[in-house]
Amino acid sequence: MAGSGTIQLRDDDDIVLRVENLVVEFPVGRHQVVHAVSDLSFDVRRGETLGIVGESGCGKSTTARAIVQIPRPTSGTVVLDPGSDREAELTALHGESLREVRPRLQMIFQDPISSLNPRRFVRDIVAEGLAIWQKDHSGPHSQARIDEVLEAVGIDPEVAATRRPHEFSGGQCQRISIARAVALDPEILVCDEPVSALDVSVQAQILNILEDMKQRYGLTLLFISHDLSVVRNVSDRVVVMYLGKICEIGAADTLYSSPAHPYTRVLLASAPEPAPTVDPSDAAIGDEIPSPINPPSGCRFRTRGPRATDLCAAEEPQVQQLGEDHFVACHFPTLG
Amino acid sequence: MNGTVNGQPLLSVTDLRVGFATQRGLVRAVDGVSFDLFAGKTLGIVGESGSGKSVTAKTLMNLLPSYARVEGSVMFDGRDVRELAAQKEKHFWGVEMTMIFQDPMTSLNPVKKVGEQIAESLRVHLGRSRKEARDEAGDLLETVGIPEARKRLSQYPHELSGGLRQRVVIAMALACSPRLLIADEPTTALDVTVQKHILDLLDELREERGMAMILITHDLGVVKGRTDDIMVMYAGRTMEQADTATLFSTMRHPYTEALLETIPRIDMPSHTRLVPIPGRPPDLIDIAPGCPFAPRCRYSVDACVVECPSLEGHGTAHVCACHKPVGTEAGIAARAANEQQGTTPTGLDMGLFEGAGSRSGTGAGN
């Protein structure tokens, strides 16, 4: 895995988010540091869904939070609309100027119930963003917008006016979270494990709604999940992360049909119904992730990698290109 | 099911009903469930939250609160389990029948070393001395594949990763060599790589020890390769029950089909439109007379709203509770009629399934 480099960044006019050399570290105890995200670079094209997948502790949620600047990354840049007149480098903004950019980046979370204020009416929760950002928030234009987003996610706006979150099911609360995020007409919607807390029958409803919202409002999605099948279903492009580093990035179907990084192969072979493109024996690795306080030298995946050599310990692999939209950070990728 | 293996089933549950009295009325959490389980076999119980799968397990383990109303019979190797509960038998649960839970953190005592926690049941149930129990606990940790097992004995749960904690919980459950292990969502809180290791470990241990196992999950993928029989539950009832191969090759219940179709599969190309299961599970207090799945079902006809179908046989050891089973002439005709009409008798808009129903009608696995 482990790799660094920026070759996977695309030279494209229509990039809506560019993350470059992102580093997030947390101090712990006596001069020790958790290396949560180390030198991560990727970009997202307008209208695209980028999936980020990996085990717990790989830094996928930390990446999402660093992008929305809660908390701010240790170093690196996060640029919205690079090259356009709306370009904003989030890590350089502070105070009011950062606050003004926030409506362009909205987020939904894993636990739909705890992310809604239990004491407020659902309609007011959805309206709050507009109340903050639009002077005529009680005017007919705003009211129509609230009705529209609630209807788009399948919640009756009249019912929402008189009920509080606990009167809705988990799936409905996640719809409300989506409506709240979309009300401000964001460019990017960051979804951190949005279906992990939901029943399987509700999961498909939410995934379909996210697809519909993407079409309807021209959203760009950053979709974080540990579930490989869900990530493939929603994503155009997928990043596989391990211990704060990028392993593999590429078009979703390419990455799943010809996984090149040994860690991607491990994940695909470990799924309850393993992907047909990998050998079941690919799953045979230890299940202990090394500490992010003292990550292994060289390639961070080498301690679990089935084919690791001295080179892997000595030198960190750089991201290299395998195909048109397929990049891997490994000294010994599986080709073919 | 599976009636050929050495005569008597190890566990035999007949017409189990569990209700909870609440201010709003009686919640019928389990409503007439029956199954047999033979030694050395694995039964998968599949269903969503609220389907009654965990309550069924807790009933077997005598873990229900005292206000629960239980009816029906549970026989374990000729012994009446509900009778044992009434007599407050101490050396049955945790010895003959044990259970592991979803969250390994809350199953362990955070202020006690893991060695002591494993040794406790050996001392209480089997009367081992402190030293014997500690040695055996070390052996058990080795059995469940924990590296440096002896050293771990004196560690606290918070010092272990989620995967190791679940292995400790399994070691505790195995301490007294149970004949039945109930695993309730044992891997839901774990990463996919760890999940595979834990499920493989449970399977190996079952094989080695000839244990019977009940594997409870919401994920049909998890039970597919790892069970002998599967029971699909919905609203406290058994919807379909069959041996695993039969269930996946010729599923009969619309709910089983819907569950399988609603989950994205890893080999599906990206942006494949998913088939949702519209609506949500029914309220278990005022249960309508018809089939509980009828309001969400593509195959429903007028009779489904009026009369609850009983479990009927479809070939050997395959039962299903449905008036219009999937893949039968009646089922195909009912679905076609609903599609033509655009709506089902319960008012479900068939348009919800459009663009998604094109995949194989029986939802058979690969």
PDB file of C-alpha atoms in Angstrom, chain A residues 43 52 54 60 97 107 114 117 132 143 200 214 217 226 255 270 279 291 295 313 326:
ATOM      1  CA  ASP A  43      -9.579  14.209  -7.203  1.00  0.00           C
ATOM      2  CA  ILE A  52     -13.484   5.139  -0.448  1.00  0.00           C
ATOM      3  CA  GLY A  54     -10.999   0.006   3.615  1.00  0.00           C
ATOM      4  CA  LYS A  60     -11.342   6.794   5.362  1.00  0.00           C
ATOM      5  CA  SER A  97     -14.446  33.065   4.568  1.00  0.00           C
ATOM      6  CA  MET A 107     -22.187  15.766   4.860  1.00  0.00           C
ATOM      7  CA  SER A 114     -28.236  10.877  16.537  1.00  0.00           C
ATOM      8  CA  ASN A 117     -31.792  17.184  16.940  1.00  0.00           C
ATOM      9  CA  ILE A 132     -28.889  30.609   8.162  1.00  0.00           C
ATOM     10  CA  GLN A 143     -40.692  27.076   1.722  1.00  0.00           C
ATOM     11  CA  VAL A 200     -30.719  -4.494   4.336  1.00  0.00           C
ATOM     12  CA  LYS A 214     -27.360  12.880  -7.731  1.00  0.00           C
ATOM     13  CA  TYR A 217     -29.468  18.034  -8.345  1.00  0.00           C
ATOM     14  CA  HIS A 226     -16.488  -0.659   4.558  1.00  0.00           C
ATOM     15  CA  LEU A 255     -10.802  -2.184 -10.023  1.00  0.00           C
ATOM     16  CA  SER A 270     -12.851 -11.983   2.253  1.00  0.00           C
ATOM     17  CA  ASP A 279      -8.836 -16.654  -5.687  1.00  0.00           C
ATOM     18  CA  SER A 291      -0.380   0.352  14.903  1.00  0.00           C
ATOM     19  CA  PRO A 295       3.503   2.176  10.933  1.00  0.00           C
ATOM     20  CA  ALA A 313      10.509  -2.872   3.738  1.00  0.00           C
ATOM     21  CA  HIS A 326      -6.314   2.343 -12.977  1.00  0.00           C
TER      22      HIS A 326
END
